[in-house]
PDB file of C-alpha atoms in Angstrom:
ATOM      1  CA  MET M   1       0.000   0.000   0.000  1.00 82.00           C
ATOM      2  CA  MET M   2       1.176   3.532  -0.763  1.00 80.00           C
ATOM      3  CA  ILE M   3      -0.105   6.889   0.438  1.00 74.00           C
ATOM      4  CA  GLU M   4       0.851   9.861  -1.686  1.00 80.00           C
ATOM      5  CA  ASN M   5       0.622  13.329  -0.180  1.00 72.00           C
ATOM      6  CA  ILE M   6      -0.223  15.360  -3.255  1.00 75.00           C
ATOM      7  CA  PHE M   7      -0.171  19.137  -3.647  1.00 78.00           C
ATOM      8  CA  PRO M   8       2.392  19.847  -0.915  1.00 81.00           C
ATOM      9  CA  THR M   9       3.254  23.444  -0.032  1.00 88.00           C
ATOM     10  CA  PRO M  10       7.009  23.824   0.492  1.00 91.00           C
ATOM     11  CA  ILE M  11       8.068  26.285   3.192  1.00 93.00           C
ATOM     12  CA  LEU M  12      11.708  26.987   4.004  1.00 95.00           C
ATOM     13  CA  TYR M  13      12.760  27.771   7.536  1.00 95.00           C
ATOM     14  CA  ASP M  14      16.299  28.166   8.788  1.00 96.00           C
ATOM     15  CA  PHE M  15      18.409  30.528  10.851  1.00 97.00           C
ATOM     16  CA  VAL M  16      20.520  33.358   9.498  1.00 97.00           C
ATOM     17  CA  SER M  17      24.294  33.340   9.914  1.00 94.00           C
ATOM     18  CA  ASP M  18      25.802  36.062  12.098  1.00 91.00           C
ATOM     19  CA  ASN M  19      22.459  36.933  13.670  1.00 95.00           C
ATOM     20  CA  GLU M  20      24.160  39.110  16.292  1.00 96.00           C
ATOM     21  CA  ASP M  21      25.753  41.252  13.543  1.00 97.00           C
ATOM     22  CA  ILE M  22      22.432  41.535  11.704  1.00 97.00           C
ATOM     23  CA  LYS M  23      20.621  42.503  14.916  1.00 97.00           C
ATOM     24  CA  TYR M  24      23.329  45.085  15.641  1.00 97.00           C
ATOM     25  CA  ASP M  25      22.819  46.630  12.175  1.00 97.00           C
ATOM     26  CA  ILE M  26      19.064  46.823  12.790  1.00 97.00           C
ATOM     27  CA  ASP M  27      19.558  48.161  16.321  1.00 97.00           C
ATOM     28  CA  LYS M  28      21.439  51.130  14.816  1.00 97.00           C
ATOM     29  CA  ILE M  29      18.552  52.167  12.540  1.00 96.00           C
ATOM     30  CA  ILE M  30      15.322  50.907  14.120  1.00 96.00           C
ATOM     31  CA  ASP M  31      14.662  54.131  16.065  1.00 95.00           C
ATOM     32  CA  LYS M  32      14.643  56.023  12.735  1.00 93.00           C
ATOM     33  CA  VAL M  33      11.873  53.817  11.318  1.00 93.00           C
ATOM     34  CA  ASP M  34       8.402  55.360  11.360  1.00 90.00           C
ATOM     35  CA  PHE M  35       5.719  52.804  12.288  1.00 91.00           C
ATOM     36  CA  ASN M  36       2.004  53.300  11.614  1.00 89.00           C
ATOM     37  CA  MET M  37      -1.113  51.221  11.268  1.00 89.00           C
ATOM     38  CA  ILE M  38      -2.572  50.862   7.794  1.00 85.00           C
ATOM     39  CA  LYS M  39      -5.938  52.579   7.357  1.00 82.00           C
ATOM     40  CA  GLY M  40      -8.585  50.049   6.428  1.00 81.00           C
ATOM     41  CA  TRP M  41      -6.885  47.172   8.260  1.00 82.00           C
ATOM     42  CA  GLY M  42      -8.192  48.144  11.686  1.00 81.00           C
ATOM     43  CA  ASP M  43      -5.987  48.085  14.770  1.00 82.00           C
ATOM     44  CA  THR M  44      -4.069  45.013  13.649  1.00 92.00           C
ATOM     45  CA  HIS M  45      -0.360  45.885  13.889  1.00 93.00           C
ATOM     46  CA  TYR M  46       2.230  48.528  13.086  1.00 92.00           C
ATOM     47  CA  ILE M  47       4.089  48.580   9.811  1.00 92.00           C
ATOM     48  CA  SER M  48       6.982  50.648   8.487  1.00 92.00           C
ATOM     49  CA  THR M  49       5.376  51.609   5.201  1.00 75.00           C
ATOM     50  CA  ASP M  50       2.093  51.989   3.351  1.00 61.00           C
ATOM     51  CA  PHE M  51       3.114  49.842   0.335  1.00 58.00           C
ATOM     52  CA  LYS M  52       2.323  52.607  -2.133  1.00 61.00           C
ATOM     53  CA  SER M  53       5.818  53.067  -3.549  1.00 66.00           C
ATOM     54  CA  ASN M  54       7.235  49.512  -3.691  1.00 62.00           C
ATOM     55  CA  PRO M  55       9.501  50.141  -0.723  1.00 86.00           C
ATOM     56  CA  ASN M  56      12.595  48.211   0.174  1.00 92.00           C
ATOM     57  CA  ILE M  57      13.456  49.040   3.784  1.00 93.00           C
ATOM     58  CA  LEU M  58      16.555  46.832   3.504  1.00 95.00           C
ATOM     59  CA  LYS M  59      17.922  49.032   0.739  1.00 93.00           C
ATOM     60  CA  GLU M  60      16.699  52.277   2.313  1.00 91.00           C
ATOM     61  CA  TYR M  61      18.660  51.628   5.518  1.00 94.00           C
ATOM     62  CA  GLY M  62      21.624  49.776   3.982  1.00 95.00           C
ATOM     63  CA  LEU M  63      20.964  46.450   5.726  1.00 96.00           C
ATOM     64  CA  VAL M  64      23.419  44.601   3.473  1.00 97.00           C
ATOM     65  CA  LYS M  65      24.110  41.585   5.717  1.00 97.00           C
ATOM     66  CA  LEU M  66      20.425  40.746   6.042  1.00 98.00           C
ATOM     67  CA  SER M  67      19.898  41.293   2.296  1.00 97.00           C
ATOM     68  CA  LYS M  68      22.686  38.789   1.576  1.00 97.00           C
ATOM     69  CA  GLU M  69      21.168  36.277   3.996  1.00 97.00           C
ATOM     70  CA  ILE M  70      17.778  36.559   2.306  1.00 97.00           C
ATOM     71  CA  ASP M  71      19.450  36.060  -1.076  1.00 97.00           C
ATOM     72  CA  LYS M  72      21.360  32.994   0.202  1.00 97.00           C
ATOM     73  CA  HIS M  73      18.230  31.391   1.655  1.00 97.00           C
ATOM     74  CA  LEU M  74      16.239  32.240  -1.467  1.00 97.00           C
ATOM     75  CA  GLY M  75      18.885  30.370  -3.467  1.00 96.00           C
ATOM     76  CA  ASN M  76      18.577  27.380  -1.131  1.00 96.00           C
ATOM     77  CA  TYR M  77      14.783  27.442  -1.459  1.00 96.00           C
ATOM     78  CA  CYS M  78      14.917  27.617  -5.258  1.00 95.00           C
ATOM     79  CA  SER M  79      17.428  24.756  -5.303  1.00 94.00           C
ATOM     80  CA  ALA M  80      15.145  22.616  -3.112  1.00 93.00           C
ATOM     81  CA  LEU M  81      12.271  23.391  -5.489  1.00 92.00           C
ATOM     82  CA  ASN M  82      14.498  22.476  -8.439  1.00 91.00           C
ATOM     83  CA  VAL M  83      13.980  25.869 -10.068  1.00 90.00           C
ATOM     84  CA  GLU M  84      16.541  28.401 -11.215  1.00 89.00           C
ATOM     85  CA  LYS M  85      16.914  31.485  -9.030  1.00 90.00           C
ATOM     86  CA  LYS M  86      16.357  34.285 -11.517  1.00 89.00           C
ATOM     87  CA  LYS M  87      16.886  38.012 -11.232  1.00 94.00           C
ATOM     88  CA  TYR M  88      14.331  39.446  -8.841  1.00 95.00           C
ATOM     89  CA  SER M  89      13.089  42.595  -7.222  1.00 93.00           C
ATOM     90  CA  MET M  90      12.184  42.767  -3.573  1.00 95.00           C
ATOM     91  CA  ILE M  91      10.051  44.903  -1.352  1.00 94.00           C
ATOM     92  CA  SER M  92      10.586  44.748   2.402  1.00 96.00           C
ATOM     93  CA  TRP M  93       9.133  46.299   5.529  1.00 95.00           C
ATOM     94  CA  PHE M  94       9.316  46.053   9.306  1.00 96.00           C
ATOM     95  CA  THR M  95       6.336  44.993  11.404  1.00 96.00           C
ATOM     96  CA  LYS M  96       5.714  45.650  15.087  1.00 97.00           C
ATOM     97  CA  PHE M  97       3.217  43.767  17.246  1.00 97.00           C
ATOM     98  CA  LYS M  98       2.398  45.261  20.637  1.00 97.00           C
ATOM     99  CA  LYS M  99       0.087  43.632  23.170  1.00 96.00           C
ATOM    100  CA  GLY M 100      -3.292  43.001  21.524  1.00 95.00           C
ATOM    101  CA  ASN M 101      -1.938  43.279  17.952  1.00 95.00           C
ATOM    102  CA  TYR M 102      -2.391  40.503  15.399  1.00 95.00           C
ATOM    103  CA  GLY M 103      -2.003  39.925  11.663  1.00 94.00           C
ATOM    104  CA  HIS M 104      -5.202  39.320   9.722  1.00 92.00           C
ATOM    105  CA  VAL M 105      -5.342  36.381   7.332  1.00 93.00           C
ATOM    106  CA  HIS M 106      -4.008  37.482   3.944  1.00 93.00           C
ATOM    107  CA  HIS M 107      -1.772  36.488   1.037  1.00 94.00           C
ATOM    108  CA  HIS M 108       0.725  38.204  -1.255  1.00 92.00           C
ATOM    109  CA  SER M 109      -0.506  36.769  -4.530  1.00 86.00           C
ATOM    110  CA  TYR M 110       1.470  39.211  -6.679  1.00 88.00           C
ATOM    111  CA  ALA M 111       4.710  37.917  -5.111  1.00 94.00           C
ATOM    112  CA  ASP M 112       6.393  34.753  -6.292  1.00 95.00           C
ATOM    113  CA  MET M 113       7.713  34.198  -2.777  1.00 96.00           C
ATOM    114  CA  SER M 114       7.261  35.906   0.568  1.00 97.00           C
ATOM    115  CA  GLY M 115       9.222  35.671   3.770  1.00 98.00           C
ATOM    116  CA  VAL M 116       9.926  36.868   7.273  1.00 98.00           C
ATOM    117  CA  TYR M 117      13.012  37.338   9.457  1.00 98.00           C
ATOM    118  CA  TYR M 118      12.452  37.524  13.229  1.00 98.00           C
ATOM    119  CA  TYR M 119      14.393  40.410  14.759  1.00 98.00           C
ATOM    120  CA  LYS M 120      12.911  40.598  18.280  1.00 98.00           C
ATOM    121  CA  THR M 121      10.581  38.065  19.877  1.00 98.00           C
ATOM    122  CA  ASN M 122      10.146  36.158  23.108  1.00 97.00           C
ATOM    123  CA  GLY M 123       8.614  33.242  21.192  1.00 96.00           C
ATOM    124  CA  ASP M 124       5.170  33.721  22.739  1.00 97.00           C
ATOM    125  CA  ASP M 125       4.207  37.098  21.248  1.00 97.00           C
ATOM    126  CA  GLY M 126       2.361  35.996  18.129  1.00 96.00           C
ATOM    127  CA  ASP M 127       2.724  32.819  16.063  1.00 96.00           C
ATOM    128  CA  LEU M 128       2.752  32.816  12.285  1.00 96.00           C
ATOM    129  CA  PHE M 129       0.138  30.436  10.949  1.00 94.00           C
ATOM    130  CA  PHE M 130      -0.540  29.189   7.440  1.00 93.00           C
ATOM    131  CA  GLN M 131      -3.947  28.056   6.228  1.00 89.00           C
ATOM    132  CA  SER M 132      -4.225  24.974   4.077  1.00 84.00           C
ATOM    133  CA  PRO M 133      -4.862  25.770   0.423  1.00 83.00           C
ATOM    134  CA  ASN M 134      -7.368  22.899   0.555  1.00 80.00           C
ATOM    135  CA  GLN M 135     -10.284  24.618   2.254  1.00 76.00           C
ATOM    136  CA  ASN M 136     -12.482  21.544   1.724  1.00 77.00           C
ATOM    137  CA  LEU M 137     -10.801  19.237   4.268  1.00 73.00           C
ATOM    138  CA  ASP M 138     -13.635  19.618   6.751  1.00 72.00           C
ATOM    139  CA  THR M 139     -16.329  18.610   4.249  1.00 79.00           C
ATOM    140  CA  SER M 140     -15.565  14.922   4.797  1.00 77.00           C
ATOM    141  CA  LYS M 141     -15.510  13.083   8.120  1.00 75.00           C
ATOM    142  CA  CYS M 142     -12.488  11.137   6.842  1.00 76.00           C
ATOM    143  CA  TYR M 143     -10.245  14.222   6.829  1.00 73.00           C
ATOM    144  CA  THR M 144     -11.464  16.295   9.760  1.00 70.00           C
ATOM    145  CA  ASN M 145      -8.422  15.209  11.798  1.00 70.00           C
ATOM    146  CA  ILE M 146      -6.099  16.821   9.223  1.00 71.00           C
ATOM    147  CA  SER M 147      -5.362  20.360  10.267  1.00 70.00           C
ATOM    148  CA  ASN M 148      -6.556  23.300   8.185  1.00 78.00           C
ATOM    149  CA  SER M 149      -3.687  25.399   9.545  1.00 80.00           C
ATOM    150  CA  TRP M 150      -0.044  25.033  10.493  1.00 86.00           C
ATOM    151  CA  VAL M 151       1.582  27.134  13.214  1.00 90.00           C
ATOM    152  CA  HIS M 152       5.185  28.335  13.255  1.00 93.00           C
ATOM    153  CA  LYS M 153       6.565  29.821  16.483  1.00 96.00           C
ATOM    154  CA  PRO M 154       8.811  32.860  16.058  1.00 97.00           C
ATOM    155  CA  MET M 155      12.441  32.671  17.168  1.00 97.00           C
ATOM    156  CA  GLU M 156      15.048  35.401  16.914  1.00 98.00           C
ATOM    157  CA  GLY M 157      17.254  34.851  13.883  1.00 98.00           C
ATOM    158  CA  LYS M 158      14.790  32.519  12.148  1.00 98.00           C
ATOM    159  CA  ILE M 159      13.944  33.130   8.499  1.00 98.00           C
ATOM    160  CA  LEU M 160      11.027  31.637   6.573  1.00 97.00           C
ATOM    161  CA  ILE M 161      10.344  31.736   2.836  1.00 97.00           C
ATOM    162  CA  PHE M 162       7.030  30.535   1.407  1.00 96.00           C
ATOM    163  CA  PRO M 163       4.804  30.895  -1.668  1.00 95.00           C
ATOM    164  CA  GLY M 164       3.257  34.352  -1.918  1.00 95.00           C
ATOM    165  CA  TRP M 165      -0.167  32.836  -2.588  1.00 95.00           C
ATOM    166  CA  ILE M 166      -0.512  30.907   0.676  1.00 94.00           C
ATOM    167  CA  ARG M 167      -2.921  32.484   3.149  1.00 94.00           C
ATOM    168  CA  HIS M 168      -1.324  33.301   6.492  1.00 95.00           C
ATOM    169  CA  GLY M 169      -1.724  35.453   9.580  1.00 96.00           C
ATOM    170  CA  ILE M 170      -0.274  36.133  13.027  1.00 97.00           C
ATOM    171  CA  THR M 171      -1.996  35.196  16.270  1.00 96.00           C
ATOM    172  CA  THR M 172      -2.685  37.928  18.830  1.00 96.00           C
ATOM    173  CA  ASN M 173       0.244  39.057  20.949  1.00 97.00           C
ATOM    174  CA  SER M 174      -1.066  38.539  24.495  1.00 97.00           C
ATOM    175  CA  THR M 175       2.262  39.425  26.158  1.00 97.00           C
ATOM    176  CA  ASP M 176       3.802  42.749  27.143  1.00 97.00           C
ATOM    177  CA  ASN M 177       6.706  42.046  24.764  1.00 97.00           C
ATOM    178  CA  ILE M 178       6.938  43.964  21.483  1.00 97.00           C
ATOM    179  CA  ARG M 179       7.540  41.535  18.622  1.00 97.00           C
ATOM    180  CA  MET M 180       9.382  42.907  15.590  1.00 98.00           C
ATOM    181  CA  SER M 181      10.172  41.259  12.296  1.00 98.00           C
ATOM    182  CA  LEU M 182      11.155  42.106   8.762  1.00 97.00           C
ATOM    183  CA  SER M 183       8.869  40.848   5.997  1.00 96.00           C
ATOM    184  CA  PHE M 184       9.683  40.706   2.316  1.00 97.00           C
ATOM    185  CA  ASN M 185       8.211  39.826  -1.069  1.00 96.00           C
ATOM    186  CA  ILE M 186      10.224  38.454  -3.977  1.00 96.00           C
ATOM    187  CA  ILE M 187       9.085  39.097  -7.547  1.00 94.00           C
ATOM    188  CA  PHE M 188      11.055  37.350 -10.256  1.00 94.00           C
ATOM    189  CA  GLU M 189      11.664  39.705 -13.164  1.00 88.00           C
ATOM    190  CA  ASP M 190      11.711  37.001 -15.841  1.00 73.00           C
ATOM    191  CA  LYS M 191       8.953  34.504 -15.195  1.00 57.00           C
ATOM    192  CA  GLY M 192       9.735  32.656 -18.397  1.00 53.00           C
ATOM    193  CA  TYR M 193       6.426  33.477 -20.035  1.00 47.00           C
ATOM    194  CA  GLU M 194       6.300  34.015 -23.759  1.00 43.00           C
TER     195      GLU M 194
END
C-alpha cells in the first residue's frame, strides 16, 4: 500500500548566519523607522510603510548583511524546489506587534515568494500560521483530523520563505513584549512566459 501526499506546499525555515551582527545593524537604525497602522486594516499591527511606492526598507537603511542572507536562503529554497533562481526585485518592511496586535489572514498573490526574518521576539508574542490551500478538508468526516492550519513559532534569527499565494496570519500578541520582524516579497523579473 502507498499513500501519496499530493499538492504539498514547500516552506523553508532556517536561521541566518551572524544573527548578532544583523541585529546590531538593525539596532542602529530601528529608532529612525516610522511605524504606523494601515488605514482600512483596523488596529491590527504597526508597519513601516504603506506599500504605495514599492519600498525596500533593507535598501533604504543599507541592511546589506540581512539582504545577503535573504538572497542565500532564497537560493537554497529555489534549489530545493528544483527551479533556477532568476533576477528578482524585492520589497521589504518592518512589522511591530504590541500587546493586543495581530495579523489578519491574507496572502501576497502578486509575489512569487514571501518571507519573514524575526528580529525581536520572546517566542510567545504571536505565532505565524498558514492556512491549508485545501479549504475543503472539513467537508468529509475522513479528513477532519487533518489540520486546516499550520503554526510556526517565532524565534530570533529565524527566516522563513514561502509561496506568496498561501494564506497566512499572526496570532494575537497577548504578552507585554513587542515583537518585531522584517517581511519581504520576492518578484522574479523574468517569469519565463512568452
